[in-house]
Amino acid sequence: MKGSRVVVTGGAGFLGSYLCERLIEKGAAVVCLDNFLTGSPRNVEHLIGRPAFRLVECDLTGFVHVPGQVDLVLHFASAASPADYLRHPIETLKVGSMGTLHALGLAAEKSARLVLASTSEVYGDPLEHPQKETYWGNVNPVGPRSVYDEAKRFAEALTTAYHDSRGVDTAIARIFNTYGPRMRPHDGRAIPTFIRQALLGEPITVTGDGSQTRSICYVDDTVDGVLALAESDFAGPVNIGNPAEMSMSDLAETIRDLAGSSSPVRFIDRPVDDPAVRRPDTSLAEERLGWRPRVDPVTGLRRTIDWFEKELNSPYSVAS
Ligand code: NAD
C-alpha cells in the first residue's frame, strides 16, 4: 500500500471512512469521492488537511474523472441501510449500476485494481445455511429490498464482465453485517437502533418474533478483510463477515445488558422479505487471504456502545 494512490468511492460513509483512515496509516494517498447522500464530511474531518488525503464531492452516477495515477479503487459508494435505500430506491439502483460502471471505467483507464463492496444480501432469504460463495441466492426481484439486492447482483455481474472480457484486475467482497462506532444512531440498522434505544431507556424494537438470525462483524475486522483482499490477487467473490450467529432477540438482550439498561423489548412487524437466517462460511477467506475475524461480539458491542454514549451526549451529535 505504501506509495500507492487509492480512490475510495463512498469514502465519507461508515465503512469508507475507516478504509480512508487505514490506507493513510499504511502510507497510501487517498482520494475520497462521495456525494454525501448517506455519508458526511464529518466522518473524515480528522483526515482533512493531511497531505495524503483529498475529499472530492462527486456523484458516481455522473461524470467521474480523477487526474493522475490510481493504483486501487475501493468501490463502496451505495446506501446500505434498509431505511436509506428504501428512501432512495432509484439512487441506490443507479449507484449500483451506473456508479459501478464508472468506477470500473476508472479502474480500466488507470490499469488499477478494483474491489467491489458487494453484500451478503446477494444471498437474499437463503435456502442454504451457512452461505458459501458458491450459493446463488434467493432474491425477490420485485420486492422492496430488490433495489439494493439486485443493484449489488448487477454490480457483481458487471465487475465479472470487466474482469473476464476486458482484463480489468477486480475483486468482489461479499460483506456481511458490519457494525461499530460512527454508525448513525438513526440509520435504521438493528445495532445502532438497539443501542440508541437502550441508552435512552426507550423500548427496544425487535422485528417479528426475534428468532431470525444475523452474524455481526466488528468494523476493524471487515476493514482488515477488505484490505487483505485488495492486497491479494484473488478475484473472489469472497465472504467477509463473522460467523458468530445470534437471534435478533439475543442481540437485543445482549445490547441491553452491556448498556446497563432496563429498556423493555417490544416486538414490531417484520419487514417484507427480511431474511430468516444469515451466517457466512468464511473458509475461502481464511484459505485465500489468511483472514479471519478476531473481535468477538461482546467486545465489539461494548466499544460501539461506549462511542454511542459519548455521541448521544455530544452537542455536535449526528443523532438525527
Ligand atoms: P454508508 O451509507 O455509511 O456509506 C455509503 C457512502 O456512499 C455514503 O457516504 C454515501 O454518501 C455514498 N454514496 C451513495 N451514493 C453515492 C453516489 N451516487 N456517489 C457518490 N457517493 C455515494 O454505508 P456503509 O455501511 O459504509 O456501506 C458502504 C458499502 O459497503 C456499501 O456499498 C454497502 O453496500 C457495502 N456493505 C456494507 C455493509 C455493512 O454492514 N455496513 C454490509 C454489506 C455491504
Short mmCIF file of C-alpha atoms in Angstrom, two decimals, residues 26-180:
data_model
loop_
_atom_site.label_atom_id
_atom_site.label_comp_id
_atom_site.label_asym_id
_atom_site.label_seq_id
_atom_site.Cartn_x
_atom_site.Cartn_y
_atom_site.Cartn_z
CA LYS A 26 -0.38 2.31 5.71
CA GLY A 27 1.32 5.09 3.72
CA ALA A 28 -1.11 5.37 0.78
CA ALA A 29 -2.53 8.59 -0.68
CA VAL A 30 -6.33 8.60 -0.73
CA VAL A 31 -8.86 10.34 -2.95
CA CYS A 32 -12.30 10.08 -1.35
CA LEU A 33 -15.25 10.50 -3.72
CA ASP A 34 -18.67 10.98 -2.13
CA ASN A 35 -21.94 12.81 -2.78
CA PHE A 36 -22.88 12.75 0.95
CA LEU A 37 -26.22 11.06 0.28
CA THR A 38 -25.91 8.91 3.41
CA GLY A 39 -22.37 9.82 4.49
CA SER A 40 -20.95 13.03 5.84
CA PRO A 41 -17.69 15.02 5.67
CA ARG A 42 -17.78 14.76 9.46
CA ASN A 43 -16.77 11.09 9.17
CA VAL A 44 -13.46 12.11 7.60
CA GLU A 45 -12.94 15.54 9.14
CA HIS A 46 -9.96 14.22 11.13
CA LEU A 47 -8.25 13.44 7.80
CA ILE A 48 -8.95 16.77 6.10
CA GLY A 49 -5.74 18.80 5.84
CA ARG A 50 -3.49 15.72 5.72
CA PRO A 51 -1.38 15.91 2.52
CA ALA A 52 -2.22 12.27 1.75
CA PHE A 53 -5.98 12.88 1.79
CA ARG A 54 -8.32 14.57 -0.68
CA LEU A 55 -12.07 14.76 -0.27
CA VAL A 56 -13.98 15.40 -3.51
CA GLU A 57 -17.73 15.88 -3.68
CA CYS A 58 -18.74 13.69 -6.61
CA ASP A 59 -21.82 11.77 -7.66
CA LEU A 60 -20.55 8.48 -9.07
CA THR A 61 -23.58 8.19 -11.33
CA GLY A 62 -22.43 11.29 -13.25
CA PHE A 63 -19.11 12.10 -14.89
CA VAL A 64 -16.14 10.72 -12.94
CA HIS A 65 -12.60 11.87 -13.57
CA VAL A 66 -9.59 11.53 -11.29
CA PRO A 67 -6.42 13.09 -12.66
CA GLY A 68 -3.08 11.29 -12.22
CA GLN A 69 -2.05 7.84 -11.13
CA VAL A 70 -4.54 5.49 -9.46
CA ASP A 71 -3.41 2.05 -8.27
CA LEU A 72 -6.53 0.86 -6.49
CA VAL A 73 -10.24 1.69 -6.47
CA LEU A 74 -12.30 0.62 -3.47
CA HIS A 75 -15.88 0.96 -4.72
CA PHE A 76 -18.01 1.44 -1.60
CA ALA A 77 -20.50 4.10 -2.74
CA SER A 78 -24.09 2.97 -2.11
CA ALA A 79 -26.73 3.47 0.52
CA ALA A 80 -26.53 0.37 2.71
CA SER A 81 -29.11 0.53 5.46
CA PRO A 82 -32.63 -0.60 4.53
CA ALA A 83 -34.11 2.71 5.76
CA ASP A 84 -31.70 4.60 3.47
CA TYR A 85 -32.19 2.50 0.36
CA LEU A 86 -35.95 2.41 0.75
CA ARG A 87 -35.87 6.22 0.99
CA HIS A 88 -33.56 6.41 -2.07
CA PRO A 89 -34.60 3.47 -4.27
CA ILE A 90 -33.66 4.92 -7.68
CA GLU A 91 -30.39 6.43 -6.38
CA THR A 92 -29.47 3.00 -4.97
CA LEU A 93 -30.12 1.26 -8.29
CA LYS A 94 -28.23 3.99 -10.14
CA VAL A 95 -25.12 3.87 -7.97
CA GLY A 96 -25.05 0.06 -8.10
CA SER A 97 -25.33 0.09 -11.90
CA MET A 98 -24.07 3.38 -13.41
CA GLY A 99 -21.86 4.16 -10.42
CA THR A 100 -20.22 0.74 -10.69
CA LEU A 101 -19.82 1.20 -14.46
CA HIS A 102 -17.98 4.49 -13.85
CA ALA A 103 -15.81 3.02 -11.07
CA LEU A 104 -14.85 0.12 -13.37
CA GLY A 105 -14.19 2.58 -16.21
CA LEU A 106 -11.83 4.49 -13.94
CA ALA A 107 -10.02 1.27 -12.94
CA ALA A 108 -9.73 0.24 -16.62
CA GLU A 109 -8.40 3.68 -17.66
CA LYS A 110 -5.77 3.69 -14.90
CA SER A 111 -4.90 -0.05 -15.03
CA ALA A 112 -5.87 -0.13 -11.34
CA ARG A 113 -7.25 -2.98 -9.23
CA LEU A 114 -10.88 -2.52 -8.16
CA VAL A 115 -12.55 -4.05 -5.12
CA LEU A 116 -16.34 -4.04 -5.20
CA ALA A 117 -18.20 -3.79 -1.89
CA SER A 118 -20.87 -6.39 -2.51
CA THR A 119 -23.07 -7.77 0.22
CA SER A 120 -24.47 -10.87 1.85
CA GLU A 121 -27.82 -9.52 0.58
CA VAL A 122 -27.00 -11.12 -2.79
CA TYR A 123 -27.93 -14.38 -0.99
CA GLY A 124 -31.41 -12.94 -0.27
CA ASP A 125 -33.51 -15.07 2.08
CA PRO A 126 -31.10 -18.00 1.83
CA LEU A 127 -32.09 -21.62 1.28
CA GLU A 128 -28.53 -22.72 2.09
CA HIS A 129 -27.06 -22.18 5.56
CA PRO A 130 -24.38 -21.06 6.27
CA GLN A 131 -23.84 -19.23 2.99
CA LYS A 132 -20.88 -20.20 0.82
CA GLU A 133 -19.74 -18.15 -2.17
CA THR A 134 -20.99 -20.91 -4.48
CA TYR A 135 -24.61 -20.29 -3.39
CA TRP A 136 -26.60 -18.29 -5.99
CA GLY A 137 -29.11 -16.79 -3.60
CA ASN A 138 -32.85 -16.40 -3.23
CA VAL A 139 -33.82 -12.82 -4.05
CA ASN A 140 -37.27 -11.44 -4.89
CA PRO A 141 -36.56 -9.21 -7.93
CA VAL A 142 -39.62 -7.01 -7.33
CA GLY A 143 -39.71 -6.92 -3.51
CA PRO A 144 -38.89 -3.71 -1.64
CA ARG A 145 -35.32 -4.88 -0.88
CA SER A 146 -34.65 -5.60 -4.55
CA VAL A 147 -33.42 -2.03 -5.16
CA TYR A 148 -30.37 -2.89 -3.09
CA ASP A 149 -30.03 -6.65 -3.61
CA GLU A 150 -30.43 -6.57 -7.38
CA ALA A 151 -28.22 -3.48 -7.75
CA LYS A 152 -25.45 -5.40 -6.00
CA ARG A 153 -26.09 -8.54 -8.04
CA PHE A 154 -25.86 -6.45 -11.21
CA ALA A 155 -22.69 -4.80 -9.86
CA GLU A 156 -21.16 -8.26 -9.36
CA ALA A 157 -22.12 -9.26 -12.92
CA LEU A 158 -20.66 -6.04 -14.35
CA THR A 159 -17.45 -6.44 -12.35
CA THR A 160 -17.11 -10.02 -13.56
CA ALA A 161 -17.66 -8.92 -17.18
CA TYR A 162 -14.94 -6.25 -16.90
CA HIS A 163 -12.64 -8.86 -15.38
CA ASP A 164 -13.33 -11.59 -17.94
CA SER A 165 -13.78 -9.61 -21.14
CA ARG A 166 -11.61 -6.51 -20.56
CA GLY A 167 -8.91 -7.98 -18.34
CA VAL A 168 -9.51 -5.47 -15.52
CA ASP A 169 -7.99 -6.59 -12.21
CA THR A 170 -11.08 -6.85 -9.99
CA ALA A 171 -12.24 -8.46 -6.77
CA ILE A 172 -15.64 -8.91 -5.16
CA ALA A 173 -16.08 -8.79 -1.37
CA ARG A 174 -19.43 -10.06 -0.07
CA ILE A 175 -19.60 -8.14 3.17
CA PHE A 176 -21.89 -9.34 5.99
CA ASN A 177 -23.50 -7.08 8.63
CA THR A 178 -20.78 -4.83 9.97
CA TYR A 179 -21.11 -2.53 12.96
CA GLY A 180 -19.02 -0.15 15.03
#
